[in-house]
Coordinates of C-alpha atoms in Angstrom, one line a residue:
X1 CA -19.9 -10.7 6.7
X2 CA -22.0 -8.1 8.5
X3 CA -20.0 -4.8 9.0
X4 CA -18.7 -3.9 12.0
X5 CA -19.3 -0.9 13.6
X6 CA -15.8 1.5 14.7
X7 CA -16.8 0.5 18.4
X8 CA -16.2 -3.3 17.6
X9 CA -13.1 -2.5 15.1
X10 CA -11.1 -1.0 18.2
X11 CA -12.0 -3.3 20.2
X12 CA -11.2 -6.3 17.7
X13 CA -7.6 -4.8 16.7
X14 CA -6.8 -4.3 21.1
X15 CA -8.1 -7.9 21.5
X16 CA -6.0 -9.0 19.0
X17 CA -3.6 -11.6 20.7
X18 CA 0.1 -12.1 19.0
X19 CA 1.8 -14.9 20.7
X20 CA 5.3 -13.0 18.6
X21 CA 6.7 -10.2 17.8
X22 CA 5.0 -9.0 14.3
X23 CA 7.3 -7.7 11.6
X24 CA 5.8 -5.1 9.5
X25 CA 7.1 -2.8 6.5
X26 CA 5.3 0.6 5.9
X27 CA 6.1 2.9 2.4
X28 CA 4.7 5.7 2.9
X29 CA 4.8 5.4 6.4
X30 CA 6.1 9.0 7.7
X31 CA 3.0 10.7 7.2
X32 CA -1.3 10.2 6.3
X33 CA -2.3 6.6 6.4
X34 CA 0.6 4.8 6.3
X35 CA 1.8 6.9 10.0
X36 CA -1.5 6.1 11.3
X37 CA -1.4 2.2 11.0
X38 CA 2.3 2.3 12.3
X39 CA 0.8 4.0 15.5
X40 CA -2.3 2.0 15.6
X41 CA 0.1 -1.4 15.4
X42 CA 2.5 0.1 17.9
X43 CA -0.4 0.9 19.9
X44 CA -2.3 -2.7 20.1
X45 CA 0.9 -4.7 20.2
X46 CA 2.2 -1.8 23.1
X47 CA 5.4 -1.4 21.1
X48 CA 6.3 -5.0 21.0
X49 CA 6.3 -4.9 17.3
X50 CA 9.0 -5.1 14.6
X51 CA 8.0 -2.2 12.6
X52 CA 9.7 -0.9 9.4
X53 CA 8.9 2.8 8.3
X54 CA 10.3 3.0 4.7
X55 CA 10.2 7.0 3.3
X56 CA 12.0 9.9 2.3
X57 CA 11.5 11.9 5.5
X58 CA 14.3 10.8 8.1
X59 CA 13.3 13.4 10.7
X60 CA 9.2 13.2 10.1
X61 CA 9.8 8.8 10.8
X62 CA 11.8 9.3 14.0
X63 CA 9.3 11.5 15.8
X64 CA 6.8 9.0 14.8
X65 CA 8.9 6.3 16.0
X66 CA 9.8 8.3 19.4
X67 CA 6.0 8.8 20.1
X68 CA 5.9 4.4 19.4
X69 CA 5.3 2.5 23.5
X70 CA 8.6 1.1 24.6
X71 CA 8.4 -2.4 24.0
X72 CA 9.2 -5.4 26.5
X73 CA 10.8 -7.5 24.0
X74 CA 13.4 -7.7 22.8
X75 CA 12.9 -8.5 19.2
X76 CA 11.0 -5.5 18.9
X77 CA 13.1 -2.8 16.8
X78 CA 11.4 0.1 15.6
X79 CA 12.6 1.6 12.0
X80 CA 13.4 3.3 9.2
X81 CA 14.6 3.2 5.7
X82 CA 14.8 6.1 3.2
X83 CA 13.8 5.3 0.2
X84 CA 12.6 7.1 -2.8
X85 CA 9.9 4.4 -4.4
X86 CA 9.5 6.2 -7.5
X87 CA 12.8 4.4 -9.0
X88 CA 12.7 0.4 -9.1
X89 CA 16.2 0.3 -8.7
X90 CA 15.9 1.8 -5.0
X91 CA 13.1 -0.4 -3.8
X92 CA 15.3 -3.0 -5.5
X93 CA 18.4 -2.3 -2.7
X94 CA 15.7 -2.3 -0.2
X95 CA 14.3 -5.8 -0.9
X96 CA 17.5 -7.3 -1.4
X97 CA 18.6 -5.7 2.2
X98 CA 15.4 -6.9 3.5
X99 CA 15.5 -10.7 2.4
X100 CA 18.9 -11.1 3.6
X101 CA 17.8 -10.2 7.9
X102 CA 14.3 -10.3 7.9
X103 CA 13.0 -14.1 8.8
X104 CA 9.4 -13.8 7.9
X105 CA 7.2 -10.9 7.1
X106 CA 3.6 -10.9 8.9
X107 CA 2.3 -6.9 7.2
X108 CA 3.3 -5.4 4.3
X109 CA 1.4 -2.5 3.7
X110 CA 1.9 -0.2 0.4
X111 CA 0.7 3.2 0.7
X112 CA 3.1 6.1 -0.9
X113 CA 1.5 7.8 -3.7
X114 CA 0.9 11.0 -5.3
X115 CA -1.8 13.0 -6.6
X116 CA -1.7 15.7 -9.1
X117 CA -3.1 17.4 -12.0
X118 CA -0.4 16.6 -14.8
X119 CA -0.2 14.4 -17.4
X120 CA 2.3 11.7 -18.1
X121 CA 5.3 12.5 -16.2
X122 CA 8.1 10.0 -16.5
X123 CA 11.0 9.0 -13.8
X124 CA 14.2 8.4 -15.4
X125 CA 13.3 4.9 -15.7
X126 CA 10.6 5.6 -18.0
X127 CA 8.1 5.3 -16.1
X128 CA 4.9 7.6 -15.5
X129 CA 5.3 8.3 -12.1
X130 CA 1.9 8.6 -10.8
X131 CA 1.8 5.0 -12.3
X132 CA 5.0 3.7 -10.5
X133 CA 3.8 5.0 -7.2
X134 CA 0.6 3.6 -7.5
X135 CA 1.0 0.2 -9.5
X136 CA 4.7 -1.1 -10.2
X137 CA 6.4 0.0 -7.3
X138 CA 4.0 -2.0 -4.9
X139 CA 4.1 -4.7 -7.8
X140 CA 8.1 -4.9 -7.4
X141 CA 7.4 -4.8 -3.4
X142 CA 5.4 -7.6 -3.7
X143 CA 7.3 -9.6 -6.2
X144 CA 10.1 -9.1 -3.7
X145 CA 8.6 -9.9 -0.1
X146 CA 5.6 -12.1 -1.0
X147 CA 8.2 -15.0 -0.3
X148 CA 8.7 -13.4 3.7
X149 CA 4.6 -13.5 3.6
X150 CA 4.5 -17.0 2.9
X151 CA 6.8 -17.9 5.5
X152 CA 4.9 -16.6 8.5
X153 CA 1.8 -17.9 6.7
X154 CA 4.3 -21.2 7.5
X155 CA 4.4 -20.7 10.9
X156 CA 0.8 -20.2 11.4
X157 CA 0.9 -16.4 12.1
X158 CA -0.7 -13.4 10.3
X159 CA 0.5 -12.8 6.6
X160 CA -1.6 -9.7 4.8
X161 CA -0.3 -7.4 2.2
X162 CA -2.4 -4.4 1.7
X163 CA -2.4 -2.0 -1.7
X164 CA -4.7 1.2 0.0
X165 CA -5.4 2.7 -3.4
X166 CA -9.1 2.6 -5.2
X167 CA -10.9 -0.6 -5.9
X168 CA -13.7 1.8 -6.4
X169 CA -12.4 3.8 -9.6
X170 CA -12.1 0.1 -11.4
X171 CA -12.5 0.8 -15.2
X172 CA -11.8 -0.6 -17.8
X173 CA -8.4 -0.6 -19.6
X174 CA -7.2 -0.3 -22.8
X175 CA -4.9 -4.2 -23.1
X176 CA -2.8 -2.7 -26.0
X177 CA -1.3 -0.1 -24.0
X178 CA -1.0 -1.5 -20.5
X179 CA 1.7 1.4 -18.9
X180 CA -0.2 4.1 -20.9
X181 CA 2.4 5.0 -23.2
X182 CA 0.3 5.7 -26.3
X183 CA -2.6 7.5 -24.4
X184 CA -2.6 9.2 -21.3
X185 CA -5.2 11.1 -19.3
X186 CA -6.2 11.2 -15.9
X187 CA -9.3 9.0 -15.9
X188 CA -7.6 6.7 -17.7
X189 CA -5.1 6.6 -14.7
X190 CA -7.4 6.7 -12.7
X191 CA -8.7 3.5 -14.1
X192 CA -6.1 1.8 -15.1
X193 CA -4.1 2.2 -11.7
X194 CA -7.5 0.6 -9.7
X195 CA -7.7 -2.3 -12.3
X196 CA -4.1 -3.1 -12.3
X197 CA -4.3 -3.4 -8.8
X198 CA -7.1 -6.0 -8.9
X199 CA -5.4 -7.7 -11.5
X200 CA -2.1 -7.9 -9.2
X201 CA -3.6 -9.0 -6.3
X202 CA -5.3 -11.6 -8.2
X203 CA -2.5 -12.9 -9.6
X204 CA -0.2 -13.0 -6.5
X205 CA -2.8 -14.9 -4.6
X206 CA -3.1 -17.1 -7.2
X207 CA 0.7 -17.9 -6.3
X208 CA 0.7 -17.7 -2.5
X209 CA -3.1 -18.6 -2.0
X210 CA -2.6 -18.5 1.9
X211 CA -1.2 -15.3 1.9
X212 CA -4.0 -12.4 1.9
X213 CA -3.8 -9.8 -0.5
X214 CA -6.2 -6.4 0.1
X215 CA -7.3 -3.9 -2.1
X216 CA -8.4 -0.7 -0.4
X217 CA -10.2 2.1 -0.8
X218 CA -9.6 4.5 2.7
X219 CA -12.6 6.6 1.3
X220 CA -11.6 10.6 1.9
X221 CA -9.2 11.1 4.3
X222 CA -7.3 14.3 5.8
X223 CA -3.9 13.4 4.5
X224 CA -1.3 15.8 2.6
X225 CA -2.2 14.2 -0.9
X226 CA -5.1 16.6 -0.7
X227 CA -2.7 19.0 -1.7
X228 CA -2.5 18.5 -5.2
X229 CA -1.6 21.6 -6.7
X230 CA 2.0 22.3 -7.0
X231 CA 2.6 25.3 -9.3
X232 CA 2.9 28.4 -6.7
X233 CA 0.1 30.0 -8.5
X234 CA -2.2 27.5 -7.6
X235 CA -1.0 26.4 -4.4
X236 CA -3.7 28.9 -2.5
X237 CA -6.7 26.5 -4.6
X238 CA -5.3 23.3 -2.0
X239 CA -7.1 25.0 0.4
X240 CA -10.4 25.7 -1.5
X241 CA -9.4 22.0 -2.1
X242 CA -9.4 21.0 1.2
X243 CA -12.1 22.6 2.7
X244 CA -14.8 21.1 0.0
X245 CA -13.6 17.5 0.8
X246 CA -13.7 18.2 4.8
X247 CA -17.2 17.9 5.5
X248 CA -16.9 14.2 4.0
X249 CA -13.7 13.4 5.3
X250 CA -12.1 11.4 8.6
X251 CA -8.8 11.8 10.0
X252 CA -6.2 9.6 9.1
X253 CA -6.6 7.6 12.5
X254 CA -9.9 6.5 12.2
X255 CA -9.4 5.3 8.7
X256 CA -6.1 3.2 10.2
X257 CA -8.5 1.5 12.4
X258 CA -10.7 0.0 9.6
X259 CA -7.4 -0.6 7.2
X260 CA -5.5 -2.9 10.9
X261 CA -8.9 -4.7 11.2
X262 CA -9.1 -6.0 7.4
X263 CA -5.0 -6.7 7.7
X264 CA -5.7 -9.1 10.6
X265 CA -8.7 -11.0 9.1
X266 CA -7.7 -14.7 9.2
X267 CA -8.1 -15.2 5.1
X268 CA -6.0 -15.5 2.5
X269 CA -6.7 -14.9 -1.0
X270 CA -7.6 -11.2 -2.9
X271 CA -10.1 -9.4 -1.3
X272 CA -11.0 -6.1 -2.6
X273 CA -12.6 -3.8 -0.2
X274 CA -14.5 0.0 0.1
X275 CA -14.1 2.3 3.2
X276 CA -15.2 1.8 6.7
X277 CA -14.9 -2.5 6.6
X278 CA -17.0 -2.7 3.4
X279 CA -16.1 -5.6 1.1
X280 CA -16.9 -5.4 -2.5
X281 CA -16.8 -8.1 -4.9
X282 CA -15.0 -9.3 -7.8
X283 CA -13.7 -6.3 -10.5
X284 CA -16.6 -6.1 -12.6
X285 CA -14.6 -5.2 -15.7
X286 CA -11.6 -8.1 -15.8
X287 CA -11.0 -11.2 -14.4
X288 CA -9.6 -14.9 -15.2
X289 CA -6.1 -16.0 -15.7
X290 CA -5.5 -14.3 -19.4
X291 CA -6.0 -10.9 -18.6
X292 CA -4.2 -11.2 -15.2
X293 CA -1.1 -13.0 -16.9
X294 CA -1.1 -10.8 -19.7
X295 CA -1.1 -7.8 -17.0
X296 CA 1.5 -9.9 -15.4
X297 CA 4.2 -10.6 -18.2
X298 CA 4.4 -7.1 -19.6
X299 CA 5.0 -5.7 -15.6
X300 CA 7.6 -8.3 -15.4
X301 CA 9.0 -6.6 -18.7
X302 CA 8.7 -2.9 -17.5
X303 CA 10.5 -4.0 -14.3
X304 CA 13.5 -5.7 -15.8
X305 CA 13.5 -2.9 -18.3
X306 CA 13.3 -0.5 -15.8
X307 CA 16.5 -1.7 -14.0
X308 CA 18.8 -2.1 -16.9
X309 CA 18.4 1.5 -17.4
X310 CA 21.9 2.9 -16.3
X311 CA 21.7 5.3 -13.3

């Protein structure tokens, strides 16, 4: 597939007819990338969307939503849940809530993270929490919803779930210490998150092979996680930070245009895919059903472990 150029992206996603009113859930969807696809999705389906902002930021989500096109339909309900993400136990009440009124679920996109300096830092679930954000919480999310995915799939109408993370930092991983407990570092999360992700999407197409599920890498965009120091001390170096990355860096909306277009390609399957609507192939490090299972079973584990943990 030749790639497009940002011209033909636009004009894709605007020509994009949807005979229905989408439904679509967002995490990380009060600020950076995940505000910028809820705009550009309000914005090509001129508000007649069901759209789901999930967050921690009550007042942040309702100015988004407030800035939204008022929609025609009247299915079209605009959003949001709070929702801390780094505790599976909270996305947990989410998915529960979500299964019992939602009737299908066309986009799921997962993109709240964090970036930062430290070293294994675990939630009270015992998990590292750059690791939750970026592998187990989607994992649970998907676990959860892929079952809403597969029924719009049903119906003949757009089903894409999209992890925007790193396809790109792929590495390999060490298989007797999948969650990092024995040895931690920040290339090795680095790695470890990107390749889990492969391996996830993998396996959940493997079980809904109509559904599409995305890997993506958004490339360098102008988002608050490019403040990564935290320590007050240091907090004056995020704007060293920032102003190195600039030069190569887009603003959050341009990046949602490219991240909408790969959501509404017709496919199903895993896809893994680089910035600006380049697709990349297969992980180079891992592949076939042992890995991903073995990947699979012990996040199963972590995640039932995770919620017996008494709050």
């Amino acid at each position: 597939m030749p790639v497009p150029s940002i011209a033909e992206v636009r004009a894709s996603n605007s020509a994009f007819d949807f005979p229905y009113v989408p439904i679509a859930l967002i995490t990380g969807g009060t600020s950076g990338i995940g505000k910028a696809i809820a705009e550009d999705l309000a914005r090509i389906t001129h508000g007649n969307v069901h759209i789901i902002l999930l967050g921690r930021n009550r007042a942040a989500a309702e100015s988004i939503i407030s800035s939204f096109p008022r929609p025609t339909s009247p299915e079209a309900i605009h959003e949001f849940i709070e929702c801390d993400v780094t505790l599976i136990k909270n996305i947990e009440k989410v998915t529960l809530d979500l299964r019992a009124r939602l009737p299908r679920l066309n986009v799921l996109v997962l993109a709240a993270g964090a970036i930062d300096l430290k070293g294994r830092n675990e939630t009270e679930e015992g998990i590292d929490r750059k690791l939750e954000l970026a592998y187990y919480s989607r994992w649970k999310f998907l676990f959860d919803l892929s079952p809403l995915l597969h029924t719009a799939k049903e119906k003949e109408q757009v089903a894409s779930a999209m992890s925007v993370l790193g396809p790109i930092r792929a590495g390999k991983i060490d298989l007797d210490d999948l969650g990092m407990k024995k040895r931690y570092g920040l290339s090795k999360f680095s790695h470890a998150a990107a390749t889990y992700t492969d391996l996830m999407v993998e396996a959940y197409a493997e079980r809904y092979p109509d559904v599409s599920f995305i890997h993506i890498y958004p490339g360098a965009v102008r988002t608050p996680l490019l403040n990564i120091f935290s320590h007050w001390t240091l907090i004056p170096f995020n704007w060293l930070f920032r102003a190195m990355v600039y030069p190569g860096s887009v603003p959050p909306e341009y990046c949602a245009h490219w991240l909408v277009w790969t959501l509404l390609l017709p496919e199903g399957g895993a896809s893994r895919w680089g910035e600006k609507g380049k697709r990349l192939g297969p992980n180079p490090y891992y592949s076939g059903s042992q890995v991903v299972e073995k990947l699979w079973n012990h996040t199963e584990a972590e995640i039932e472990r995770a919620l017996a943990v008494p709050s």
